[in-house]
C-alpha positions as a printed NumPy array, in Angstrom:
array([[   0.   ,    0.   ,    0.   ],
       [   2.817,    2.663,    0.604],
       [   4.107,    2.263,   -2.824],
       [   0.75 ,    2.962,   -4.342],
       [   1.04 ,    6.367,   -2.486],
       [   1.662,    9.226,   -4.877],
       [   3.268,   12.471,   -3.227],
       [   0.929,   15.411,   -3.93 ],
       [   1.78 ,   19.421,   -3.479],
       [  -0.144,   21.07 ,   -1.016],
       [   1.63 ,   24.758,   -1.51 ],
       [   4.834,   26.293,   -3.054],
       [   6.271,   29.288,   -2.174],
       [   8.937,   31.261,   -4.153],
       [  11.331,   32.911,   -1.161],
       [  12.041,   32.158,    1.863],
       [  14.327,   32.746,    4.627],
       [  16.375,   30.337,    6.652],
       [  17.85 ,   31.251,   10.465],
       [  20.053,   29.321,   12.737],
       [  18.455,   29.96 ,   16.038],
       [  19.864,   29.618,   19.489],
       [  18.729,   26.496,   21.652],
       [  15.804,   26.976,   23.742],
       [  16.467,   27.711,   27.357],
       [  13.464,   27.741,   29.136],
       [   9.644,   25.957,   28.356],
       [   8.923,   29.644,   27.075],
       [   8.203,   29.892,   23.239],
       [  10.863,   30.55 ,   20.72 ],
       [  10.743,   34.736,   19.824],
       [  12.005,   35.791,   16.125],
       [  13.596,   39.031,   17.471],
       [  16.179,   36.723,   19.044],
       [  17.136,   35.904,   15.786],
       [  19.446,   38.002,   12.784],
       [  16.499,   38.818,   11.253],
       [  18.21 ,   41.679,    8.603],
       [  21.039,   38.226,    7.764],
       [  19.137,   35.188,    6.973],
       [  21.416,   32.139,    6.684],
       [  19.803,   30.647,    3.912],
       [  17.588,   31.678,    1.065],
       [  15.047,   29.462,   -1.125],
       [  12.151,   27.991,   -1.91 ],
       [   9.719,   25.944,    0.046],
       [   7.189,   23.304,   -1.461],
       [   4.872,   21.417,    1.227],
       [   3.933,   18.267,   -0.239],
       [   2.214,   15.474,    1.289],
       [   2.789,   11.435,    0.799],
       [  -0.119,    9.34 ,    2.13 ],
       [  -0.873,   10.43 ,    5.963],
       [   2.55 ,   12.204,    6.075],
       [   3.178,   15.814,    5.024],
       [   7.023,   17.254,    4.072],
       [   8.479,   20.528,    4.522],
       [  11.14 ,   20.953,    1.544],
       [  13.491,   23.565,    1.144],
       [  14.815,   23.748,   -2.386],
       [  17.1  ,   25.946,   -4.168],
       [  15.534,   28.278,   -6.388],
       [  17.418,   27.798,   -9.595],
       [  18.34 ,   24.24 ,   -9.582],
       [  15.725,   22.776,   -7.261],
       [  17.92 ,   20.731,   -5.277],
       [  17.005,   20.175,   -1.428],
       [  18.109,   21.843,    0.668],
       [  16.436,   20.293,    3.752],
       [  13.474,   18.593,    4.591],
       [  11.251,   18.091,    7.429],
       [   9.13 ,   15.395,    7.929],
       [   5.308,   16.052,    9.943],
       [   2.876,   13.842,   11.223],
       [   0.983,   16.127,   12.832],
       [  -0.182,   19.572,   13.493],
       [   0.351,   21.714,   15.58 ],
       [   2.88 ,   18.818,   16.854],
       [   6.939,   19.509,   17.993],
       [   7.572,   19.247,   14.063],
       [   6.234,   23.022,   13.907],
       [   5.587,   25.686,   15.912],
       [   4.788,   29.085,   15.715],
       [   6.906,   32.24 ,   17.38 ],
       [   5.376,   34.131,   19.716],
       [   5.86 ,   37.571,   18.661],
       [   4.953,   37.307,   14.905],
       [   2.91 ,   35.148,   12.435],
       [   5.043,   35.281,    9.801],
       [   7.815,   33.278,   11.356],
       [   8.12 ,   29.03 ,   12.344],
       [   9.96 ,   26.898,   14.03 ],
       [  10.852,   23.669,   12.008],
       [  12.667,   20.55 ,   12.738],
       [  14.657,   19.346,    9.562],
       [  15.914,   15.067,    9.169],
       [  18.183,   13.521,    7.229],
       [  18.455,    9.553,    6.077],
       [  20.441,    8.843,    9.201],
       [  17.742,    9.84 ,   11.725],
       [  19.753,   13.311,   12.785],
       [  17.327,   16.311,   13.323],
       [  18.31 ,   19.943,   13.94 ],
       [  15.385,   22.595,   14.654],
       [  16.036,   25.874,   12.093],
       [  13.733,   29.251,   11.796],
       [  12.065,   30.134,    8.55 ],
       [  10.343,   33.277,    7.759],
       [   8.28 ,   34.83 ,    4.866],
       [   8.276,   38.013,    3.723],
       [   4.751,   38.602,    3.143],
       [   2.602,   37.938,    5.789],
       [  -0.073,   35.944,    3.082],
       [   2.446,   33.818,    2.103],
       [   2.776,   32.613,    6.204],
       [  -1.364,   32.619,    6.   ],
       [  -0.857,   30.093,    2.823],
       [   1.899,   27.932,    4.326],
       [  -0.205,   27.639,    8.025],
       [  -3.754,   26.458,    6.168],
       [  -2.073,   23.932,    3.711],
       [  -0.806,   22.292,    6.756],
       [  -4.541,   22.446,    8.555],
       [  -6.124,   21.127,    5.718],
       [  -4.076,   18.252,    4.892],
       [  -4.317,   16.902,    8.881],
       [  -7.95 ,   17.597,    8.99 ],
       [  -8.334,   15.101,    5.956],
       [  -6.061,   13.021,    7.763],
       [  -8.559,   12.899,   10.972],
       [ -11.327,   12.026,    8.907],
       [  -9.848,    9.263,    7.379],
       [  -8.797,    7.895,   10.293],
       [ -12.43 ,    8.458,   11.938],
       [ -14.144,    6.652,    8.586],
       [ -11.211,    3.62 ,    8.75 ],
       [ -12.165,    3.186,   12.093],
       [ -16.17 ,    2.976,   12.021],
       [ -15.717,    0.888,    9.231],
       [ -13.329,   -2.243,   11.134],
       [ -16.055,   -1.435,   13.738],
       [ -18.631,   -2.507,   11.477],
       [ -16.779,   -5.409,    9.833],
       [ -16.443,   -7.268,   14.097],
       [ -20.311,   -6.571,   14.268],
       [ -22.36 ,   -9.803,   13.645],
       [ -23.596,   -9.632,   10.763],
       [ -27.689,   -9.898,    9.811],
       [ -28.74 ,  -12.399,    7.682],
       [ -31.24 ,  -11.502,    5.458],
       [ -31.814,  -13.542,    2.872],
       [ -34.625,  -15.549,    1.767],
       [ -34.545,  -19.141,    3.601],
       [ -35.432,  -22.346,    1.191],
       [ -39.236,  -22.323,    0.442],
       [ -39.815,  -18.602,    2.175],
       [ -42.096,  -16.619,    0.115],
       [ -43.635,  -13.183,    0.993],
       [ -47.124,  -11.828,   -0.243],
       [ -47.669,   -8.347,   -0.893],
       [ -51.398,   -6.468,   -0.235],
       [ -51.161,   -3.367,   -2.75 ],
       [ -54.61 ,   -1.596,   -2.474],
       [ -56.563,   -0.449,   -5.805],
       [ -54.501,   -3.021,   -7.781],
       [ -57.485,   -6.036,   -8.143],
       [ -61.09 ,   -6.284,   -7.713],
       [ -63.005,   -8.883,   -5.487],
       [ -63.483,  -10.825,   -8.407],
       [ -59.529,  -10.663,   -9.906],
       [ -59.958,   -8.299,  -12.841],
       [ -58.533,   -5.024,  -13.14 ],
       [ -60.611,   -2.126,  -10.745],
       [ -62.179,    0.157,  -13.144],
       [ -61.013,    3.565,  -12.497],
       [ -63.378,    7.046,  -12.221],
       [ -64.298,    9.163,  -14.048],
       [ -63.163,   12.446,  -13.064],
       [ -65.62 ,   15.513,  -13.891],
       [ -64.731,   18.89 ,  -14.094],
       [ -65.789,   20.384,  -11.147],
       [ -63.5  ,   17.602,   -9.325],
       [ -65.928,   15.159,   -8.191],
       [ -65.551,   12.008,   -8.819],
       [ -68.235,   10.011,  -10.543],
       [ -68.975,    6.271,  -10.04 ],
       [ -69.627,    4.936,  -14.151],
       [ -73.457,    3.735,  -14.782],
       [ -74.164,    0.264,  -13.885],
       [ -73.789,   -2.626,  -16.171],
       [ -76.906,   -3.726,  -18.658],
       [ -78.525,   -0.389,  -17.213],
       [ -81.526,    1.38 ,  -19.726],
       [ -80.875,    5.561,  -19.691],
       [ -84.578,    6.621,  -19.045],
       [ -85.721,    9.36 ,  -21.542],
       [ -86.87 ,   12.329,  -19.981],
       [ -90.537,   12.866,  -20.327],
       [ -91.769,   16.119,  -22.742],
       [ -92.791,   18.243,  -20.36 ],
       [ -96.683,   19.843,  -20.954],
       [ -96.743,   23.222,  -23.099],
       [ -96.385,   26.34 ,  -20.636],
       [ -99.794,   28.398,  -19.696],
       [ -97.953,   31.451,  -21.637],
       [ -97.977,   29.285,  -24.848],
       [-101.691,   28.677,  -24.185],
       [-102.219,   32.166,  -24.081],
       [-100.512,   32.984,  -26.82 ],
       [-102.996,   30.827,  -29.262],
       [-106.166,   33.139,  -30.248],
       [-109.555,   30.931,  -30.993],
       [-111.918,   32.326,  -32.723],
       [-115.434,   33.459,  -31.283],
       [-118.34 ,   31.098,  -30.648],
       [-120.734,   31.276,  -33.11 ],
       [-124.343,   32.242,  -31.738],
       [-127.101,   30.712,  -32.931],
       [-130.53 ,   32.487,  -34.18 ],
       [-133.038,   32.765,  -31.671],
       [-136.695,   31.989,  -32.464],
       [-138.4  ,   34.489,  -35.262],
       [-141.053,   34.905,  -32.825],
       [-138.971,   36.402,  -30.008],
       [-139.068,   39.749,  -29.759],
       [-135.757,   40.4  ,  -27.868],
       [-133.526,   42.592,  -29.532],
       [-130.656,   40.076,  -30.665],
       [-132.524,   39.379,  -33.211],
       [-131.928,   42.302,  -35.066],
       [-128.174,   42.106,  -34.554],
       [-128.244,   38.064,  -35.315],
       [-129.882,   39.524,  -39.085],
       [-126.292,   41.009,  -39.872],
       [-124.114,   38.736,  -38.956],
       [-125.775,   35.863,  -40.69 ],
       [-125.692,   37.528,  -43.586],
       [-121.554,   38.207,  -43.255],
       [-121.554,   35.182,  -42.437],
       [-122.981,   33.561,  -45.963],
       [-120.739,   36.397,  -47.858],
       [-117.601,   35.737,  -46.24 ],
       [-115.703,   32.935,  -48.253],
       [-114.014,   29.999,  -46.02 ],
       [-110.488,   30.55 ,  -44.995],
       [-107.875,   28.818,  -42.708],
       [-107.02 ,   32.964,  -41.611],
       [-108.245,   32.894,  -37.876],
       [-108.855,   36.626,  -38.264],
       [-110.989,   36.827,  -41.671],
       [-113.98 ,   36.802,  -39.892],
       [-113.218,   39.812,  -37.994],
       [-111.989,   41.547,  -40.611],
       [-115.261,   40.641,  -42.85 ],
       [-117.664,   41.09 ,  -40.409],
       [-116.169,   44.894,  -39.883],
       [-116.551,   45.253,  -43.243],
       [-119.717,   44.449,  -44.117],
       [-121.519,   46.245,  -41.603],
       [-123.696,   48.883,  -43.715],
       [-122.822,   52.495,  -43.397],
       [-124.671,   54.491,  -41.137],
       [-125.51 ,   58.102,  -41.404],
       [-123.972,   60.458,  -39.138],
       [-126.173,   61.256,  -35.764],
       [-125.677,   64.936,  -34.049],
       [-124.122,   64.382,  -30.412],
       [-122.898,   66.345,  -28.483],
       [-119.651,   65.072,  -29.075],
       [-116.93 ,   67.219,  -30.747],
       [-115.242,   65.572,  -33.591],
       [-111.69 ,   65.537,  -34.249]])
């Protein structure tokens, strides 16, 4: 597994200065102003990369790229870096070589982003680290767990109820219709007759509207002396003139006609 591990580059910076520092004395942290600040031992370039759970401090030359120094870390904040405590732009490293000899050196940046830069790629990459370790870890837990069987013993069968799938007697339910107000309406029963609406009986205003025509009177007896029977004489006779027609209103119009004209009495009524 370690020689699948690829190294990856978590952050390059182009300059970078490198101080011999004086051992520690006291449990107090390490202060850049006890350093040559204005000489710098060593100038470079520093590349943080990062090989499986490990991360590397290199110090490379700017031109050719050669190391310079490295320091291994395998974890942070850890002994492997620390921070000064009178600036952020300055750290406290401790450098290895292949024979297992370490030596703790000051490096600095000029910018103060560049120290912001070099302080989160190393945050970052351990956070990952934690989480892998936290995943790893819940996942040998789950592998020592018993685990739960299951599967389907020989000759186990299930049956599932799904409503609205089948009728009582196995067909396929027949859905509803859906009208437009929303409601739903049940479909007419099977071998069902629609009744026909009866006609309904003709309004009294259409009973109005049809115009009979008069009764007829009939002649009283020659004898009588009532007065009708003069008006019956006039009416007879418009009667015989008048020719048949289906015109419900002929005889109206006849009768008005043939009525003889009368000469004019004197009233006392003013004419117009």
């Amino acid at each position: 597994a370690a020689e699948l591990e690829y190294e990856s580059v978590l952050c390059v910076k182009p300059d970078v200065n490198v101080y011999r520092i004086p051992p520690r004395t006291s449990n107090r942290g390490y202060r850049a102003s006890d350093w040559k600040l204005d000489h710098p031992d060593w100038t470079g370039r520093l590349r943080v990369t990062s090989k499986g759970k490990t991360a590397y401090i290199k110090l490379e030359d700017k031109v050719s790229g050669e190391l310079f120094a490295q320091a291994p870390i395998d974890q942070y904040p850890g002994i492997a870096v620390e921070t000064v405590a009178d600036s952020s732009r300055y750290f406290v490293i401790r450098i290895q070589d292949g024979t297992g000899r370490s030596a703790f050196i000051g490096i600095g940046f000029t910018d103060r982003g560049d120290a912001f830069d070099f302080n989160v790629s190393l945050q970052d990459h351990f956070k990952w680290v934690k989480q892998e370790t936290e995943i790893s870890k819940e996942s040998q837990e789950a592998d020592t767990r018993p685990k739960l069987d299951l599967g389907f013993k020989e000759g186990q069968t299930i049956k599932l109820n799904i409503g609205n799938m089948t009728s009582k007697k196995g067909g396929a339910a027949k859905p509803r219709v859906s009208g437009s107000g929303g409601l739903s309406l049940l479909p007419p029963p099977p071998g069902g007759k629609i009744a026909v609406p009866p006609i309904p009986p003709p309004s009294s205003t259409a009973i109005a509207n049809h115009v009979t025509p008069p009764p007829v009177q009939k002649a009283c007896n020659a004898n009588s002396a009532d007065i009708l029977l003069d008006l019956d004489a006039p009416a007879a006779a418009s009667k015989a003139s008048v020719p048949a027609t289906t015109d419900l209103w002929g005889d109206f119009s006849t009768a008005s006609s043939a009525v003889p004209n009368q000469a004019p009495q004197q009233s006392n009524w003013v004419q117009f």
